[in-house]
């Protein structure tokens, strides 16, 4: 029982921290519904406590439960300041659901069926987390090994000659997930595989809830539920939820970042830009893939959004730099540590060579269309692209164009390394290509949902009033 | 099994092994119930062959071929094999007619699995009419054990074919250390389920397009067609997902049955066997601050580094006497190639010639089974 409470605290405290961060970003008027705010609070909080432990570790402060609990002090200070300035209600308020609940019995049944199917996937994943030790290579050699070393040392080893430097295994790898695992172990008082691997399941559930919350702004709730089910039932994604793999975590942060970037552009709401930047900040500490997606997709889209916005250039520059600062500054200490230890960032030096692999397309076709990794996601996605062309042409509000551009760039980045660099080797042996796709799949399903809805809806659906406040 | 391409290796393999093949006597099925049943079988790239527990078991090297000691009769149209591979293999069957290059009857990847799988290979007309020639099976891939449970050259039987196909389709997903990179799609009568689903979805889209064209010509809107087509596509997705869910539920059940439920001494994990028992055993008998030698590679070494940390693994293959090295513990895991030598009290590599010792004097301090133990060198 005590262990259960400690573990609950390990997940609730980050949720609280994330909630306060969101409240600070949202301002006086809540912008996010509970479906968005709860999962975002948890995943942003997980990132935030990872940063917190990293800063402490670099400063030589040992990890302990009181030290971990001390994260509540700055959180309380922010709560106090926000409460005084904006009113206490703004701290816990969430936006009302965008669309009213559906009264149609058939649609409610459809939503319920989707929920039941998601429930089965989540239950299987939960069972695997509960009974299975860490099993797959990256779980043991990357995330858990680093996390266990941090936990055993109660801190971060920075001695250059120490075999446990930066977590021993793959010291160049980002520390967000290992440090969150160490965080859970510090709260629990022991390194327990089941407790530290629970985060994969939590991230999976948060992805589904957030996806539903975001979709519910554009689609009727029953369709939001159906497309959330489609996302959560992508076989490889559901499989990873039970086995402590974190490619889908990148997908979650990337999706959140792009979704709020697009919403900020459509609603012209700079507060939502802050939410997007926070998602990217946390995402950049999960896996190196996020660096490529951030630089190759998010930043160009942000630049174009700002160029297209009818505001002064000085304002555009300020928003651009502010976004970059919010996303990058929390990660700056890690990048500085990487630079000072001469650790690899992104692709290895050998892989940074341009070479064209024409065989890649046949392999991609085989993996995407003829294996059990994606169900029928890829053919449905191609169909969605085809049916969305008319909607893209008439999309003056850029509700579809920005996600389309972000997705195109993300796919170009994710697939480009397999087609145009020696990273092709990993496509040939089939070890990373399918996992790499999990980083863009949430955005792909989001685009499918918008595209099919645009193609099928009879009249322009309910849309938010653009918020002209700046 | 689902298809995989490396035809070059396969071609070289078959050309090498099947250049001259004598015709053999007519025979139809092998159940391997008696020790003699494997005697007439020959092959290349195999070792340690024999009939064990009702199946013909052999150690297959990178490229292995076994020849069936019989050939097809006039009525025989199919080769049916039931087998399992303990290492990932590209497996298939071929027919070699006299003076002809080998003809591949079918192939696919066989994953590391504990279950027997049944595959039907259609025989070419030449083989079915009893033309002299020879049937064979090939297993290319990582070296490991292969077991043939039964082999039949037989006429087609619809009930048997349907029964085998359904059993294959409902087989639980294999779990092994590579599963996390790519999931298989269950095979339904020769095709992965995903291909059936793809065909159904393509058909739905085609019908939707035709209906839309017809409605546009008649001046009606296409929205209803779009919605119905989307509903059909959704239904195909759900049907595939139901099978996927079944596979995952079965997989979780297997982990529960083999790993969570049994007592500690009987725990096994799919794909890793009793490895987690080794972890508990080593934690008990190697002190937390000690270093230890370990002599095997993937998938065990990286896992031991994690599970036994802060104990430190030293993975120097099998030549560990380094002057000044103070690593007293040696962890042996199912390794019959290294044995404790009772005379010298040192660990010795098994092999011909002069003994090769890889440790200082010491003793086995704990034993999990015959070939799994902790050896500790004496203090100096």
Tab-separated table of N, CA, C and O in Angstrom, chain B residues 203-284:
chain	number	residue	atom	x	y	z
B	203	UNK	N	-11.095	-2.962	-52.525
B	203	UNK	CA	-12.381	-3.280	-53.166
B	203	UNK	C	-13.458	-2.277	-52.733
B	203	UNK	O	-14.244	-1.779	-53.561
B	204	UNK	N	-13.475	-1.967	-51.441
B	204	UNK	CA	-14.460	-1.008	-50.926
B	204	UNK	C	-14.276	0.364	-51.575
B	204	UNK	O	-15.247	1.019	-51.969
B	205	UNK	N	-13.028	0.781	-51.699
B	205	UNK	CA	-12.760	2.090	-52.306
B	205	UNK	C	-13.176	2.081	-53.773
B	205	UNK	O	-13.788	3.039	-54.274
B	206	UNK	N	-12.861	0.976	-54.468
B	206	UNK	CA	-13.225	0.880	-55.890
B	206	UNK	C	-14.740	0.966	-56.066
B	206	UNK	O	-15.239	1.727	-56.912
B	207	UNK	N	-15.454	0.208	-55.248
B	207	UNK	CA	-16.922	0.251	-55.341
B	207	UNK	C	-17.426	1.650	-54.993
B	207	UNK	O	-18.330	2.189	-55.646
B	208	UNK	N	-16.807	2.256	-54.000
B	208	UNK	CA	-17.192	3.620	-53.622
B	208	UNK	C	-16.995	4.595	-54.763
B	208	UNK	O	-17.854	5.448	-55.030
B	209	UNK	N	-15.871	4.460	-55.446
B	209	UNK	CA	-15.594	5.369	-56.571
B	209	UNK	C	-16.628	5.159	-57.679
B	209	UNK	O	-17.182	6.127	-58.225
B	210	UNK	N	-16.915	3.889	-58.003
B	210	UNK	CA	-17.888	3.602	-59.063
B	210	UNK	C	-19.275	4.140	-58.688
B	210	UNK	O	-19.963	4.747	-59.516
B	211	UNK	N	-19.658	3.929	-57.430
B	211	UNK	CA	-20.966	4.439	-56.989
B	211	UNK	C	-20.991	5.964	-57.043
B	211	UNK	O	-22.006	6.565	-57.434
B	212	UNK	N	-19.881	6.582	-56.661
B	212	UNK	CA	-19.821	8.043	-56.688
B	212	UNK	C	-19.978	8.553	-58.111
B	212	UNK	O	-20.707	9.524	-58.369
B	213	UNK	N	-19.284	7.892	-59.047
B	213	UNK	CA	-19.385	8.316	-60.455
B	213	UNK	C	-20.832	8.197	-60.926
B	213	UNK	O	-21.376	9.115	-61.555
B	214	UNK	N	-21.467	7.077	-60.568
B	214	UNK	CA	-22.855	6.869	-60.989
B	214	UNK	C	-23.760	7.935	-60.397
B	214	UNK	O	-24.641	8.467	-61.078
B	215	UNK	N	-23.530	8.281	-59.144
B	215	UNK	CA	-24.405	9.270	-58.497
B	215	UNK	C	-24.157	10.667	-59.064
B	215	UNK	O	-25.087	11.449	-59.222
B	216	UNK	N	-22.897	10.958	-59.350
B	216	UNK	CA	-22.610	12.273	-59.951
B	216	UNK	C	-23.299	12.383	-61.304
B	216	UNK	O	-23.892	13.416	-61.648
B	217	UNK	N	-23.276	11.307	-62.087
B	217	UNK	CA	-23.924	11.332	-63.410
B	217	UNK	C	-25.433	11.509	-63.292
B	217	UNK	O	-26.052	12.115	-64.149
B	218	UNK	N	-25.987	10.946	-62.199
B	218	UNK	CA	-27.436	11.084	-62.032
B	218	UNK	C	-27.787	12.367	-61.281
B	218	UNK	O	-28.940	12.599	-60.946
B	219	UNK	N	-26.794	13.162	-60.999
B	219	UNK	CA	-27.047	14.467	-60.390
B	219	UNK	C	-27.192	14.427	-58.880
B	219	UNK	O	-27.525	15.437	-58.266
B	220	UNK	N	-26.948	13.278	-58.263
B	220	UNK	CA	-27.074	13.187	-56.798
B	220	UNK	C	-25.731	13.481	-56.135
B	220	UNK	O	-24.680	13.419	-56.772
B	221	UNK	N	-25.764	13.787	-54.861
B	221	UNK	CA	-24.530	14.054	-54.122
B	221	UNK	C	-23.818	12.758	-53.767
B	221	UNK	O	-24.425	11.673	-53.763
B	222	UNK	N	-22.529	12.868	-53.466
B	222	UNK	CA	-21.746	11.663	-53.166
B	222	UNK	C	-21.481	11.503	-51.673
B	222	UNK	O	-20.803	10.574	-51.256
B	223	UNK	N	-22.019	12.386	-50.874
B	223	UNK	CA	-21.681	12.361	-49.451
B	223	UNK	C	-22.041	11.019	-48.805
B	223	UNK	O	-21.260	10.448	-48.035
B	224	UNK	N	-23.217	10.510	-49.145
B	224	UNK	CA	-23.652	9.241	-48.546
B	224	UNK	C	-22.701	8.116	-48.931
B	224	UNK	O	-22.362	7.250	-48.104
B	225	UNK	N	-22.229	8.138	-50.169
B	225	UNK	CA	-21.293	7.093	-50.619
B	225	UNK	C	-19.975	7.214	-49.862
B	225	UNK	O	-19.397	6.212	-49.418
B	226	UNK	N	-19.520	8.451	-49.701
B	226	UNK	CA	-18.256	8.669	-48.982
B	226	UNK	C	-18.375	8.139	-47.548
B	226	UNK	O	-17.493	7.439	-47.052
B	227	UNK	N	-19.503	8.432	-46.914
B	227	UNK	CA	-19.682	7.996	-45.521
B	227	UNK	C	-19.750	6.476	-45.438
B	227	UNK	O	-19.119	5.859	-44.571
B	228	UNK	N	-20.494	5.858	-46.373
B	228	UNK	CA	-20.594	4.398	-46.330
B	228	UNK	C	-19.243	3.738	-46.624
B	228	UNK	O	-18.883	2.736	-45.996
B	229	UNK	N	-18.527	4.304	-47.571
B	229	UNK	CA	-17.195	3.740	-47.876
B	229	UNK	C	-16.292	3.861	-46.648
B	229	UNK	O	-15.580	2.907	-46.289
B	230	UNK	N	-16.346	5.023	-46.004
B	230	UNK	CA	-15.527	5.206	-44.799
B	230	UNK	C	-15.934	4.209	-43.719
B	230	UNK	O	-15.081	3.677	-43.001
B	231	UNK	N	-17.237	3.943	-43.612
B	231	UNK	CA	-17.699	2.978	-42.602
B	231	UNK	C	-17.163	1.586	-42.899
B	231	UNK	O	-16.736	0.859	-41.990
B	232	UNK	N	-17.145	1.215	-44.188
B	232	UNK	CA	-16.608	-0.105	-44.555
B	232	UNK	C	-15.110	-0.167	-44.243
B	232	UNK	O	-14.606	-1.157	-43.697
B	233	UNK	N	-14.400	0.912	-44.578
B	233	UNK	CA	-12.961	0.943	-44.295
B	233	UNK	C	-12.723	0.819	-42.786
B	233	UNK	O	-11.815	0.112	-42.333
B	234	UNK	N	-13.556	1.514	-42.011
B	234	UNK	CA	-13.449	1.418	-40.557
B	234	UNK	C	-13.710	0.000	-40.073
B	234	UNK	O	-13.019	-0.501	-39.190
B	235	UNK	N	-14.697	-0.650	-40.698
B	235	UNK	CA	-15.022	-2.024	-40.289
B	235	UNK	C	-13.862	-2.970	-40.585
B	235	UNK	O	-13.546	-3.861	-39.783
B	236	UNK	N	-13.216	-2.764	-41.738
B	236	UNK	CA	-12.057	-3.614	-42.079
B	236	UNK	C	-10.952	-3.406	-41.036
B	236	UNK	O	-10.319	-4.363	-40.574
B	237	UNK	N	-10.752	-2.150	-40.663
B	237	UNK	CA	-9.745	-1.842	-39.633
B	237	UNK	C	-10.077	-2.585	-38.340
B	237	UNK	O	-9.218	-3.216	-37.718
B	238	UNK	N	-11.341	-2.505	-37.923
B	238	UNK	CA	-11.741	-3.124	-36.650
B	238	UNK	C	-11.571	-4.643	-36.722
B	238	UNK	O	-11.082	-5.268	-35.764
B	239	UNK	N	-11.924	-5.233	-37.872
B	239	UNK	CA	-11.767	-6.689	-37.996
B	239	UNK	C	-10.303	-7.081	-37.840
B	239	UNK	O	-9.970	-8.051	-37.157
B	240	UNK	N	-9.434	-6.326	-38.502
B	240	UNK	CA	-8.001	-6.620	-38.352
B	240	UNK	C	-7.591	-6.439	-36.893
B	240	UNK	O	-6.856	-7.250	-36.328
B	241	UNK	N	-8.117	-5.373	-36.293
B	241	UNK	CA	-7.728	-5.074	-34.915
B	241	UNK	C	-8.218	-6.151	-33.951
B	241	UNK	O	-7.546	-6.433	-32.950
B	242	UNK	N	-9.376	-6.745	-34.230
B	242	UNK	CA	-9.868	-7.800	-33.339
B	242	UNK	C	-8.892	-8.974	-33.313
B	242	UNK	O	-8.602	-9.542	-32.264
B	243	UNK	N	-8.361	-9.317	-34.491
B	243	UNK	CA	-7.361	-10.385	-34.534
B	243	UNK	C	-6.087	-9.959	-33.819
B	243	UNK	O	-5.453	-10.766	-33.131
B	244	UNK	N	-5.739	-8.698	-33.985
B	244	UNK	CA	-4.551	-8.161	-33.319
B	244	UNK	C	-4.726	-8.219	-31.791
B	244	UNK	O	-3.824	-8.627	-31.061
B	245	UNK	N	-5.910	-7.822	-31.348
B	245	UNK	CA	-6.196	-7.859	-29.916
B	245	UNK	C	-6.100	-9.287	-29.387
B	245	UNK	O	-5.533	-9.524	-28.323
B	246	UNK	N	-6.688	-10.211	-30.146
B	246	UNK	CA	-6.634	-11.618	-29.750
B	246	UNK	C	-5.170	-12.047	-29.583
B	246	UNK	O	-4.799	-12.692	-28.593
B	247	UNK	N	-4.341	-11.666	-30.555
B	247	UNK	CA	-2.924	-12.026	-30.495
B	247	UNK	C	-2.253	-11.443	-29.256
B	247	UNK	O	-1.452	-12.112	-28.590
B	248	UNK	N	-2.591	-10.202	-28.933
B	248	UNK	CA	-1.971	-9.555	-27.776
B	248	UNK	C	-2.479	-10.174	-26.461
B	248	UNK	O	-1.710	-10.332	-25.502
B	249	UNK	N	-3.777	-10.490	-26.436
B	249	UNK	CA	-4.323	-11.125	-25.232
B	249	UNK	C	-3.649	-12.485	-25.023
B	249	UNK	O	-3.255	-12.853	-23.906
B	250	UNK	N	-3.476	-13.235	-26.118
B	250	UNK	CA	-2.807	-14.535	-26.031
B	250	UNK	C	-1.360	-14.367	-25.563
B	250	UNK	O	-0.856	-15.147	-24.760
B	251	UNK	N	-0.720	-13.344	-26.111
B	251	UNK	CA	0.684	-13.102	-25.730
B	251	UNK	C	0.784	-12.776	-24.239
B	251	UNK	O	1.630	-13.322	-23.518
B	252	UNK	N	-0.095	-11.889	-23.795
B	252	UNK	CA	-0.079	-11.546	-22.366
B	252	UNK	C	-0.397	-12.780	-21.524
B	252	UNK	O	0.203	-12.991	-20.458
B	253	UNK	N	-1.322	-13.606	-22.026
B	253	UNK	CA	-1.657	-14.835	-21.307
B	253	UNK	C	-0.462	-15.761	-21.210
B	253	UNK	O	-0.216	-16.387	-20.175
B	254	UNK	N	0.302	-15.833	-22.289
B	254	UNK	CA	1.487	-16.694	-22.303
B	254	UNK	C	2.526	-16.202	-21.292
B	254	UNK	O	3.133	-16.995	-20.572
B	255	UNK	N	2.710	-14.874	-21.249
B	255	UNK	CA	3.654	-14.313	-20.273
B	255	UNK	C	3.173	-14.631	-18.856
B	255	UNK	O	3.956	-14.985	-17.975
B	256	UNK	N	1.864	-14.519	-18.655
B	256	UNK	CA	1.314	-14.839	-17.329
B	256	UNK	C	1.510	-16.307	-16.979
B	256	UNK	O	1.942	-16.637	-15.874
B	257	UNK	N	1.182	-17.167	-17.951
B	257	UNK	CA	1.251	-18.619	-17.689
B	257	UNK	C	2.682	-19.079	-17.471
B	257	UNK	O	2.965	-19.876	-16.583
B	258	UNK	N	3.595	-18.579	-18.298
B	258	UNK	CA	4.967	-19.094	-18.249
B	258	UNK	C	5.851	-18.365	-17.251
B	258	UNK	O	6.828	-18.912	-16.765
B	259	UNK	N	5.518	-17.079	-17.005
B	259	UNK	CA	6.446	-16.290	-16.200
B	259	UNK	C	5.853	-15.824	-14.874
B	259	UNK	O	6.466	-16.004	-13.828
B	260	UNK	N	4.654	-15.251	-14.918
B	260	UNK	CA	4.117	-14.657	-13.686
B	260	UNK	C	3.582	-15.711	-12.723
B	260	UNK	O	3.824	-15.641	-11.520
B	261	UNK	N	2.865	-16.689	-13.262
B	261	UNK	CA	2.176	-17.632	-12.381
B	261	UNK	C	3.084	-18.710	-11.765
B	261	UNK	O	2.946	-19.006	-10.571
B	262	UNK	N	4.000	-19.306	-12.526
B	262	UNK	CA	4.756	-20.439	-11.953
B	262	UNK	C	5.638	-20.023	-10.789
B	262	UNK	O	6.000	-18.851	-10.656
B	263	UNK	N	5.991	-20.996	-9.929
B	263	UNK	CA	6.948	-20.692	-8.868
B	263	UNK	C	8.308	-20.312	-9.450
B	263	UNK	O	8.599	-20.596	-10.626
B	264	UNK	N	9.129	-19.683	-8.617
B	264	UNK	CA	10.383	-19.096	-9.105
B	264	UNK	C	11.242	-20.073	-9.912
B	264	UNK	O	11.865	-19.695	-10.897
B	265	UNK	N	11.248	-21.355	-9.513
B	265	UNK	CA	12.129	-22.318	-10.172
B	265	UNK	C	11.646	-22.728	-11.555
B	265	UNK	O	12.382	-23.373	-12.302
B	266	UNK	N	10.397	-22.399	-11.858
B	266	UNK	CA	9.837	-22.838	-13.144
B	266	UNK	C	9.538	-21.678	-14.080
B	266	UNK	O	8.932	-21.859	-15.119
B	267	UNK	N	9.956	-20.504	-13.712
B	267	UNK	CA	9.627	-19.348	-14.543
B	267	UNK	C	10.404	-19.377	-15.853
B	267	UNK	O	11.599	-19.614	-15.872
B	268	UNK	N	9.669	-19.143	-16.932
B	268	UNK	CA	10.298	-19.006	-18.252
B	268	UNK	C	9.683	-17.817	-18.944
B	268	UNK	O	8.502	-17.538	-18.774
B	269	UNK	N	10.485	-17.119	-19.723
B	269	UNK	CA	9.948	-15.973	-20.457
B	269	UNK	C	10.065	-16.260	-21.946
B	269	UNK	O	11.104	-16.744	-22.403
B	270	UNK	N	8.996	-15.974	-22.704
B	270	UNK	CA	9.068	-16.257	-24.145
B	270	UNK	C	10.312	-15.635	-24.779
B	270	UNK	O	10.592	-14.464	-24.572
B	271	UNK	N	11.013	-16.434	-25.526
B	271	UNK	CA	12.183	-15.924	-26.253
B	271	UNK	C	13.453	-15.876	-25.435
B	271	UNK	O	14.543	-15.777	-25.990
B	272	UNK	N	13.342	-15.891	-24.108
B	272	UNK	CA	14.547	-15.837	-23.279
B	272	UNK	C	14.658	-17.027	-22.332
B	272	UNK	O	15.639	-17.136	-21.595
B	273	UNK	N	13.664	-17.873	-22.335
B	273	UNK	CA	13.725	-19.079	-21.505
B	273	UNK	C	13.881	-18.753	-20.038
B	273	UNK	O	13.171	-17.923	-19.475
B	274	UNK	N	14.881	-19.394	-19.405
B	274	UNK	CA	15.040	-19.232	-17.948
B	274	UNK	C	16.001	-18.095	-17.602
B	274	UNK	O	16.565	-18.058	-16.509
B	275	UNK	N	16.177	-17.142	-18.516
B	275	UNK	CA	17.148	-16.073	-18.285
B	275	UNK	C	16.869	-15.302	-16.993
B	275	UNK	O	17.786	-14.968	-16.243
B	276	UNK	N	15.605	-14.995	-16.727
B	276	UNK	CA	15.308	-14.194	-15.533
B	276	UNK	C	15.559	-14.981	-14.242
B	276	UNK	O	15.770	-14.397	-13.192
B	277	UNK	N	15.544	-16.325	-14.352
B	277	UNK	CA	15.954	-17.137	-13.198
B	277	UNK	C	17.454	-16.961	-12.970
B	277	UNK	O	17.935	-16.895	-11.838
B	278	UNK	N	18.187	-16.868	-14.083
B	278	UNK	CA	19.631	-16.629	-13.967
B	278	UNK	C	19.878	-15.304	-13.253
B	278	UNK	O	20.785	-15.201	-12.421
B	279	UNK	N	19.069	-14.297	-13.585
B	279	UNK	CA	19.235	-12.982	-12.959
B	279	UNK	C	19.083	-13.098	-11.449
B	279	UNK	O	19.936	-12.614	-10.677
B	280	UNK	N	18.018	-13.753	-11.006
B	280	UNK	CA	17.792	-13.910	-9.561
B	280	UNK	C	18.923	-14.715	-8.918
B	280	UNK	O	19.401	-14.383	-7.829
B	281	UNK	N	19.343	-15.760	-9.624
B	281	UNK	CA	20.415	-16.617	-9.135
B	281	UNK	C	21.712	-15.811	-8.973
B	281	UNK	O	22.388	-15.886	-7.933
B	282	UNK	N	22.043	-15.020	-9.988
B	282	UNK	CA	23.289	-14.262	-9.940
B	282	UNK	C	23.230	-13.165	-8.882
B	282	UNK	O	24.219	-12.891	-8.197
B	283	UNK	N	22.070	-12.539	-8.734
B	283	UNK	CA	21.929	-11.500	-7.703
B	283	UNK	C	22.179	-12.093	-6.315
B	283	UNK	O	22.724	-11.438	-5.432
B	284	UNK	N	21.778	-13.333	-6.164
B	284	UNK	CA	21.913	-13.970	-4.858
B	284	UNK	C	23.367	-14.337	-4.568
B	284	UNK	O	23.809	-14.277	-3.417
